[in-house]
CSV table of C-alpha atoms and ligand atoms in Angstrom, one decimal:
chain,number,residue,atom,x,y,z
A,1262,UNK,CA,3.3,-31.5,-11.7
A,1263,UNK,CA,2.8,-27.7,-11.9
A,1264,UNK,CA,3.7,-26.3,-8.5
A,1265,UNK,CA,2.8,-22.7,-7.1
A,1266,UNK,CA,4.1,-21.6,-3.8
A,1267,UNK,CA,2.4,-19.1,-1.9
A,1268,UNK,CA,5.4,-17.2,0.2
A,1269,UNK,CA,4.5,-14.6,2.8
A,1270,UNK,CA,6.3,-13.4,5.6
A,1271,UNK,CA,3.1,-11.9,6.8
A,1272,UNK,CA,0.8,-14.8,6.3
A,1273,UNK,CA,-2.5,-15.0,4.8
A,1274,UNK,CA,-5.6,-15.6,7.1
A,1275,UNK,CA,-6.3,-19.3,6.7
A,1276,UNK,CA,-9.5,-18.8,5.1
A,1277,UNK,CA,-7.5,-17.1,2.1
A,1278,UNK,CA,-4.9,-20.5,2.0
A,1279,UNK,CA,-8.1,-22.4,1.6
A,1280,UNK,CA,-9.0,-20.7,-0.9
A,1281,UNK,CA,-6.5,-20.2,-3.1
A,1282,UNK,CA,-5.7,-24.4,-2.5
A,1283,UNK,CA,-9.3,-24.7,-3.5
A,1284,UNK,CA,-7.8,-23.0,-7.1
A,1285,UNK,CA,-4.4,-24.2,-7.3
A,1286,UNK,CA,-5.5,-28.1,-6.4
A,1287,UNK,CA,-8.8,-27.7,-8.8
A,1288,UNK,CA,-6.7,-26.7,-11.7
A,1289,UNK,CA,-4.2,-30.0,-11.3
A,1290,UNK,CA,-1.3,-28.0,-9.9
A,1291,UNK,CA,0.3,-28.8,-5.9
A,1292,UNK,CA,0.1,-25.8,-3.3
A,1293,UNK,CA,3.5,-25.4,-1.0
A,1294,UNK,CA,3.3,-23.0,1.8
A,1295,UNK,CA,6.2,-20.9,3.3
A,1296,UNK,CA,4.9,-18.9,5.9
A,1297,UNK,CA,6.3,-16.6,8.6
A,1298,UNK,CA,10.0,-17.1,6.9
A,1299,UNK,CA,12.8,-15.4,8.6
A,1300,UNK,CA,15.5,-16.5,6.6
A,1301,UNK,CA,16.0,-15.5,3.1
A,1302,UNK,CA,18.0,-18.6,2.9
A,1303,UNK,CA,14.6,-20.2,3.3
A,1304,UNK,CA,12.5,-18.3,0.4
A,1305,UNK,CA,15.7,-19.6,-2.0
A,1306,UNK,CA,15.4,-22.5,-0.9
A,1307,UNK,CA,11.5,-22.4,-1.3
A,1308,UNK,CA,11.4,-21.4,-5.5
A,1309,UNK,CA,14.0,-23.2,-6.1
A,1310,UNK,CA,11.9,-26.1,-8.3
A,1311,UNK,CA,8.1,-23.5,-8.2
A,1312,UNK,CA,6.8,-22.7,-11.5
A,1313,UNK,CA,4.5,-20.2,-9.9
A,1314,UNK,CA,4.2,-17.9,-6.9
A,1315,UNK,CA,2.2,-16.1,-5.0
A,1316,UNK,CA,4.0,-13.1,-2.6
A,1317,UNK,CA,2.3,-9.9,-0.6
A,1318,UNK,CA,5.2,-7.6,0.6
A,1319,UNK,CA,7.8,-10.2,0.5
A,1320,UNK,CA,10.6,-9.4,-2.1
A,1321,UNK,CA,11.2,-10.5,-5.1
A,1322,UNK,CA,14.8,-10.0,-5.7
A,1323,UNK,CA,16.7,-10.8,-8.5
A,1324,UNK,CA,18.3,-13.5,-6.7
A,1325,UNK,CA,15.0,-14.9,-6.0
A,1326,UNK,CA,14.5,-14.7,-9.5
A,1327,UNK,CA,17.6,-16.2,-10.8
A,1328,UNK,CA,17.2,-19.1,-7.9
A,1329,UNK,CA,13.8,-20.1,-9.1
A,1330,UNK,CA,14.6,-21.8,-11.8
A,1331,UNK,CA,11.5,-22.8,-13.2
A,1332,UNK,CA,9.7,-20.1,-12.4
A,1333,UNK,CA,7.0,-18.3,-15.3
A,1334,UNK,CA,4.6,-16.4,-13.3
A,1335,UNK,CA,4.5,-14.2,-9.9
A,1336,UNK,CA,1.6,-12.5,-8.7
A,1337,UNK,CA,1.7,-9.4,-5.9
A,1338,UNK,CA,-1.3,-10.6,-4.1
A,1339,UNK,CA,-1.8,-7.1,-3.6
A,1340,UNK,CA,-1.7,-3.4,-5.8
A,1341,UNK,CA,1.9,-2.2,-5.0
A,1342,UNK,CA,4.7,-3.9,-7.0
A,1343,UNK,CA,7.3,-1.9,-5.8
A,1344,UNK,CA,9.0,-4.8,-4.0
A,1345,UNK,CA,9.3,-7.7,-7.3
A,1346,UNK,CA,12.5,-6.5,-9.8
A,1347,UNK,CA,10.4,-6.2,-12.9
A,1348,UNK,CA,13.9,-6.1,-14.9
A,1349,UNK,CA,15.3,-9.6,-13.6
A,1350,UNK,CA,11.5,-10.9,-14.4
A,1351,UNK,CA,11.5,-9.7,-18.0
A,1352,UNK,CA,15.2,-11.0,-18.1
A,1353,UNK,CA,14.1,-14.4,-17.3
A,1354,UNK,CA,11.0,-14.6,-19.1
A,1355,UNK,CA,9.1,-14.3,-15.9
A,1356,UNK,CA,5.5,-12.9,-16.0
A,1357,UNK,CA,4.8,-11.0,-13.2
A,1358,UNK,CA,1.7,-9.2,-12.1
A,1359,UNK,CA,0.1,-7.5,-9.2
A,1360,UNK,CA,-4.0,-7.8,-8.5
A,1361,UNK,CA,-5.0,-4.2,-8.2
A,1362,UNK,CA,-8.3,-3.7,-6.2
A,1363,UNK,CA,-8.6,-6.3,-4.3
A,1364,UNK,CA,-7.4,-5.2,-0.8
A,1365,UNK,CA,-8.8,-1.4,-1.5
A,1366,UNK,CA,-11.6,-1.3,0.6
A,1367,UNK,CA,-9.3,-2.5,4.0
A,1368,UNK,CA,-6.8,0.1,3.0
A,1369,UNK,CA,-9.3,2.3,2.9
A,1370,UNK,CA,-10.9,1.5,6.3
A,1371,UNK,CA,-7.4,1.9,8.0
A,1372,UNK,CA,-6.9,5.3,6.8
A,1373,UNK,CA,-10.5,6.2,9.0
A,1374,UNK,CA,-9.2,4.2,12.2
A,1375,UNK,CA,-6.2,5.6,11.9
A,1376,UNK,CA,-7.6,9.2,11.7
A,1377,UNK,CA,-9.9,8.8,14.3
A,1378,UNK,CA,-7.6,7.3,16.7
A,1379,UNK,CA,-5.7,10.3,16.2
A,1380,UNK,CA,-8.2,12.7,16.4
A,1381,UNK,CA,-9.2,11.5,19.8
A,1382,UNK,CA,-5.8,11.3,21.3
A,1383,UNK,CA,-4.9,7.7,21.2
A,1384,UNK,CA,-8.6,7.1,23.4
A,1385,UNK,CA,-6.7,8.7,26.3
A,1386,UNK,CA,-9.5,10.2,28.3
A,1387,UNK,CA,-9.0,13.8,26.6
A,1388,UNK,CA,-11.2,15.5,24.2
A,1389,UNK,CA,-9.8,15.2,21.0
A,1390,UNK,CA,-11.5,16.4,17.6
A,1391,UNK,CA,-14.0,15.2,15.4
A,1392,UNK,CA,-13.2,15.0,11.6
A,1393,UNK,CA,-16.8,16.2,10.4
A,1394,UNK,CA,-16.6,19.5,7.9
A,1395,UNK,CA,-12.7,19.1,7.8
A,1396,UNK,CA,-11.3,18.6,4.3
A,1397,UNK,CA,-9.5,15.4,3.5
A,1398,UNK,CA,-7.0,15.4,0.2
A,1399,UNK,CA,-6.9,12.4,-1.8
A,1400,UNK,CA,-3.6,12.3,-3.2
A,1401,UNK,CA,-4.1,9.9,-6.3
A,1402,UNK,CA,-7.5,8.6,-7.1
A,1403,UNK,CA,-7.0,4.8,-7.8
A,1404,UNK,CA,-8.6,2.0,-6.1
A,1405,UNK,CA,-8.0,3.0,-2.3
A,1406,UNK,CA,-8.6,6.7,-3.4
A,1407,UNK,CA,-11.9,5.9,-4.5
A,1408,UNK,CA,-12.9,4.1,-1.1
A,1409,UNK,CA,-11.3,6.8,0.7
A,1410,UNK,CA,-13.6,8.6,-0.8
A,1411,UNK,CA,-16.6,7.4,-0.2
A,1412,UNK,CA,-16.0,6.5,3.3
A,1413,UNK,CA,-15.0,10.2,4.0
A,1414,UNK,CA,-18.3,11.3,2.3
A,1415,UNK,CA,-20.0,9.5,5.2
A,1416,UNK,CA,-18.2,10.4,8.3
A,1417,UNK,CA,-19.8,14.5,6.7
A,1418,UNK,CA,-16.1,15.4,5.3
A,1419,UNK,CA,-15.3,17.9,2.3
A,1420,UNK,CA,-13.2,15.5,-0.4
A,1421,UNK,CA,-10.9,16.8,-2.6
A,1422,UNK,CA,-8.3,15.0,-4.7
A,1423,UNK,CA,-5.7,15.4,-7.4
A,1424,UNK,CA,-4.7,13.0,-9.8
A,1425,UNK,CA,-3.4,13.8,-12.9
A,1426,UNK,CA,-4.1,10.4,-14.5
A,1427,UNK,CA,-7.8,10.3,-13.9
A,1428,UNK,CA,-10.6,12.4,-16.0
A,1429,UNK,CA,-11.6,15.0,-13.8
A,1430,UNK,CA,-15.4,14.6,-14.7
A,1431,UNK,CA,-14.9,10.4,-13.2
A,1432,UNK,CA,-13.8,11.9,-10.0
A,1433,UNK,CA,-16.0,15.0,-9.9
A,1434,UNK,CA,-19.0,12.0,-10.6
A,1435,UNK,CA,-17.7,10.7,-7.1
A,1436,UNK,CA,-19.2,14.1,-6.1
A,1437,UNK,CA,-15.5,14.6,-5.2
A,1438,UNK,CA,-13.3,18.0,-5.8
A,1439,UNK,CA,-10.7,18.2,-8.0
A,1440,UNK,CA,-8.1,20.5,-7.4
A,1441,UNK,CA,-5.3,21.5,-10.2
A,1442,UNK,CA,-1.8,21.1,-8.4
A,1443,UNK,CA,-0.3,18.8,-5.8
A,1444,UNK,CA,0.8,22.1,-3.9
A,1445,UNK,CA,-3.6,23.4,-4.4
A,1446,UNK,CA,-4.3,19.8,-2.4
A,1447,UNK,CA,-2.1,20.3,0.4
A,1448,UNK,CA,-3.1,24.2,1.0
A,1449,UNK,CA,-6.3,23.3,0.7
A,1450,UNK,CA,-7.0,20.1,3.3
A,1451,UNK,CA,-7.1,19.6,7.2
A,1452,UNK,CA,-6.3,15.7,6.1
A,1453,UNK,CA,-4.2,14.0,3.2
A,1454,UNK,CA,-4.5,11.0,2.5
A,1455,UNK,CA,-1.4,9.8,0.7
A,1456,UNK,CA,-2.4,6.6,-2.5
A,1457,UNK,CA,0.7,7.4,-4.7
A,1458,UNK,CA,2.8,4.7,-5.8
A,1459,UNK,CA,6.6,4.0,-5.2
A,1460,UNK,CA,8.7,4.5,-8.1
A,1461,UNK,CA,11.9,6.4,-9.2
A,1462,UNK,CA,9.2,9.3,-9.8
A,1463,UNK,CA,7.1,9.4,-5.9
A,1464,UNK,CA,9.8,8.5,-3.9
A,1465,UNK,CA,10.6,11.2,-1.2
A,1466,UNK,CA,8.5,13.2,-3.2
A,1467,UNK,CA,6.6,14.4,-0.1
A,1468,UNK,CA,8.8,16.8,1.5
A,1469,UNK,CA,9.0,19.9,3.4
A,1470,UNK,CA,7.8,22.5,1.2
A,1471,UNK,CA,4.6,20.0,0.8
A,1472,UNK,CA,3.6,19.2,3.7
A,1473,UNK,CA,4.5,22.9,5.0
A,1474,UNK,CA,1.4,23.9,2.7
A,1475,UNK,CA,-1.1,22.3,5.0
A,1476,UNK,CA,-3.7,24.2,7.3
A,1477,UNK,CA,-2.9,24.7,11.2
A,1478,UNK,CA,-3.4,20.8,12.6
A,1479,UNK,CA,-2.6,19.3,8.9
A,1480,UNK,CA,-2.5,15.2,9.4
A,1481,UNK,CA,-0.6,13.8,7.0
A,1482,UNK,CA,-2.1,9.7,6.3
A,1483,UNK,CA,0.2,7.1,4.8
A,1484,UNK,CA,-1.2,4.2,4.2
A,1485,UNK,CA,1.0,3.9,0.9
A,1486,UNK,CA,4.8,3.2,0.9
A,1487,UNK,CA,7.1,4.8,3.3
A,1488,UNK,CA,9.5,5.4,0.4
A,1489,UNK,CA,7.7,8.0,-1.0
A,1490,UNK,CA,8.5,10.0,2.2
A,1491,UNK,CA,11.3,12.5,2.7
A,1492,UNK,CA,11.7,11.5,5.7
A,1493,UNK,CA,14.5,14.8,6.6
A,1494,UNK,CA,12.1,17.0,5.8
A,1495,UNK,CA,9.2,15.5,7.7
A,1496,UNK,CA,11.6,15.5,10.7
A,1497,UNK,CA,12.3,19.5,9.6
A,1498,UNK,CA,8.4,19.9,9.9
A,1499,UNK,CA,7.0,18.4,12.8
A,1500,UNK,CA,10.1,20.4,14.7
A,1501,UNK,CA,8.8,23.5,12.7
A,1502,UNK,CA,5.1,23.0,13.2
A,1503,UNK,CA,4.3,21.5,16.5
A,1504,UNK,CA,0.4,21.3,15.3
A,1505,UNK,CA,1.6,18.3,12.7
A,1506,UNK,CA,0.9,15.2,12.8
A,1507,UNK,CA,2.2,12.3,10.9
A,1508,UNK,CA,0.2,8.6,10.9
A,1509,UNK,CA,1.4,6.0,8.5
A,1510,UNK,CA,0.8,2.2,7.7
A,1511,UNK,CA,3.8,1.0,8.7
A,1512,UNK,CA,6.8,2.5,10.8
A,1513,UNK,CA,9.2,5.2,8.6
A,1514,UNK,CA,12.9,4.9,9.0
A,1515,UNK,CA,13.1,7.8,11.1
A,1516,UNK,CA,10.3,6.1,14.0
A,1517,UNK,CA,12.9,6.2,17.0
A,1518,UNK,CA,13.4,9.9,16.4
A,1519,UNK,CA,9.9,10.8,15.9
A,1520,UNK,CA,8.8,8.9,18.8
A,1521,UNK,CA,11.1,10.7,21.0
A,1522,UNK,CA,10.3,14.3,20.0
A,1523,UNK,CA,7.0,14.1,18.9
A,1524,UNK,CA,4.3,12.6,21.6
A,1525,UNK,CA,1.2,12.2,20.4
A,1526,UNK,CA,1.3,13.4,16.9
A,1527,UNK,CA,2.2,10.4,15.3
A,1528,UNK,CA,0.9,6.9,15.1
A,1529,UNK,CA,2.4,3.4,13.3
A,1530,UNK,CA,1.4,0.1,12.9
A,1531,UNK,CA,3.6,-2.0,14.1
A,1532,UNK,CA,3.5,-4.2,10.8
A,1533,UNK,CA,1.7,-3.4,7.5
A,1534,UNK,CA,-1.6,-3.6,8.2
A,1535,UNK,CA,-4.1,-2.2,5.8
A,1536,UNK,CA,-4.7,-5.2,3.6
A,1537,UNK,CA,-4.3,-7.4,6.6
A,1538,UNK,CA,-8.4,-8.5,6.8
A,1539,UNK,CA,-9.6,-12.0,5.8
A,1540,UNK,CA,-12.0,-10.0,3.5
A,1541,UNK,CA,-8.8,-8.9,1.3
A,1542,UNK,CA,-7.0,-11.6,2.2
A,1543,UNK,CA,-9.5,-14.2,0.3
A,1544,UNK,CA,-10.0,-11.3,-2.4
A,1545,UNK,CA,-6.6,-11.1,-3.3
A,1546,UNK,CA,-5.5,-14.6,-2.9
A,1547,UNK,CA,-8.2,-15.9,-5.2
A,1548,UNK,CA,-7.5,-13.3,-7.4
A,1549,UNK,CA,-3.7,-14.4,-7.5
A,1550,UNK,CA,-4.5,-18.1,-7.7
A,1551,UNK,CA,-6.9,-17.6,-10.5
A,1552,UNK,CA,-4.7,-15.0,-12.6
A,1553,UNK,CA,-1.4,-18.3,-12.5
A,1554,UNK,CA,-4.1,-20.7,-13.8
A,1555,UNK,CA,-5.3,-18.6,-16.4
A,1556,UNK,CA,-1.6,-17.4,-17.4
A,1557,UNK,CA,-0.6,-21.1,-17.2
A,1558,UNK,CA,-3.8,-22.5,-19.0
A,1559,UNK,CA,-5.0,-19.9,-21.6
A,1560,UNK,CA,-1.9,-16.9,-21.4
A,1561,UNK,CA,-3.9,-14.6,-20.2
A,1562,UNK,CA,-1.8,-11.4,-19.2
A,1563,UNK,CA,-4.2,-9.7,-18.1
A,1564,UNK,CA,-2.5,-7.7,-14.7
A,1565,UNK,CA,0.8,-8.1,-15.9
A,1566,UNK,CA,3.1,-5.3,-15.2
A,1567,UNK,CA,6.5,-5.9,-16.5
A,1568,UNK,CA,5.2,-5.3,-20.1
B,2766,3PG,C1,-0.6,-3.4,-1.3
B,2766,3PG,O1,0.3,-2.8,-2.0
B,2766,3PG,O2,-1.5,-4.0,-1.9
B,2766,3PG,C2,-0.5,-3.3,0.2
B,2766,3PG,O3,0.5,-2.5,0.6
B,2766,3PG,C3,-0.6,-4.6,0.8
B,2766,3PG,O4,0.6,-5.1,1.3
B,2766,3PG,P1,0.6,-6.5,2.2
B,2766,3PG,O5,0.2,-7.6,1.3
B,2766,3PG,O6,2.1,-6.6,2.6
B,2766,3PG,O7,-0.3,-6.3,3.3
């Protein structure tokens, strides 16, 4: 019998197990569940005899690859792939794919918690700010860009964004600016809100000279990969410009030293937390399930990213 595996070290909420069982059991196949691993000696272990899998951040080495034998499809329950080795996949014959949108709208909502947990001082009992009439940069206008967005359009913000892989007339329909250069994004906004990708390309691509560009108060927001990151010259800066501040989805490397020097102009999850709602949960998860079924079934590729 067909099996698909769901692995995550940071587990679905139940409601999304159920319902990718609901699509994995109604197409014929067996569900097996490793959650809350520890061990990478248990995730071998685990796709050792899978012929599908379902992963969030968990990674997909190439020794997971190699040990799962039988293994023909693995779906990113998620947008970023930066964690699967798309090389060992195509090596093997392994289809793998990522299910882009479906956790957006949570990212999205963290980058406005995050921002306004900031802005009033951790809810300390001071007066903080308000983020009305500042300008918020949307650094790459994908799926969680577009939410961002919105939301920011609502809480009376001016949006701006560059992405030089989106038509400016889509975005400018957003009733969004577009500005022309990375370095014209950061001059220009209070806020940026960081939706880049991790590849050989974005990684510690957002460095000193950067982030040196923003306004009096700039707030960097990371709720994309902490790779992309210099995290030297970030260090550099918040000792330079003590009206800095740095919040991020998810702890960089540097955390200890930051938290040390920098009170109260940073914040960090304590996991990864922006797709972590049922809502995106049960989006992506379905999504996943249904994407392995239809590979499986009909071939469908659609999603695939190790072309
Ligand atoms: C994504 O790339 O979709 C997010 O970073 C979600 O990551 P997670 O599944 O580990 O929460």
């Amino acid at each position: 019998m067909t099996k698909v595996l769901i692995a995550t070290d940071k587990p679905f909420a139940p409601a999304a197990v159920d319902s990718i069982r609901t699509v994995v059991e109604g197409a014929g196949y067996e569900l097996v569940l490793l959650e809350s691993y520890t061990d990478k000696a248990d995730l071998l272990a685990a796709v050792a005899d899978v012929d599908a899998m379902i992963i969030r951040s968990d990674k997909a080495t190439r020794e997971v690859i190699e040990a799962a034998k039988n293994l023909k499809v693995i779906v990113r329950a998620g947008a970023g792939y930066d964690n699967i080795d798309l090389e060992a996949c195509t090596e093997k014959g392994v289809v793998a794919m990522n299910t882009p949108g479906q956790n957006s709208n949570a990212v999205a909502e963290l980058v406005f918690g995050m921002m306004v947990f900031l802005a009033r001082n951790g809810f300390n009992g001071s007066a903080g700010v308000e983020v009305r009439g500042k300008k918020i940069g949307i650094h790459a206008y994908g799926n969680v860009g577009r939410y961002v967005g919105e939301i920011a359009k609502g809480f009376g913000m001016e949006v701006y964004a560059f992405d030089p892989f989106v038509a400016k007339e889509t975005i400018e329909a957003d009733g969004v600016k577009v500005v022309d250069s990375v370095e014209e994004l950061y001059s220009t906004c209070n806020y940026v809100s960081l939706h880049i990708p991790a590849n050989e390309k974005t990684k510690k691509s957002i460095n000193f000279d950067l982030l040196n560009k923003m306004p009096k108060g700039g707030v960097l927001v990371n709720t994309a990969r902490k790779e992309v990151i210099d995290e030297e010259g970030l260090i550099q800066l918040m000792d330079a410009r003590k009206d800095f501040a740095y919040i991020s989805d998810i702890a960089p490397d540097c955390k200890e030293e930051i938290e040390d020097k920098f009170q109260g102009r940073f914040f960090f999850t304590p996991k990864k937390m922006g797709a972590q709602t049922a809502e995106a949960n049960i989006n992506a998860g379905i999504a996943g399930a249904n994407q392995i079924v239809n590979y499986i079934k009909n071939g469908d590729e659609t999603f695939r990213v190790n072309k």
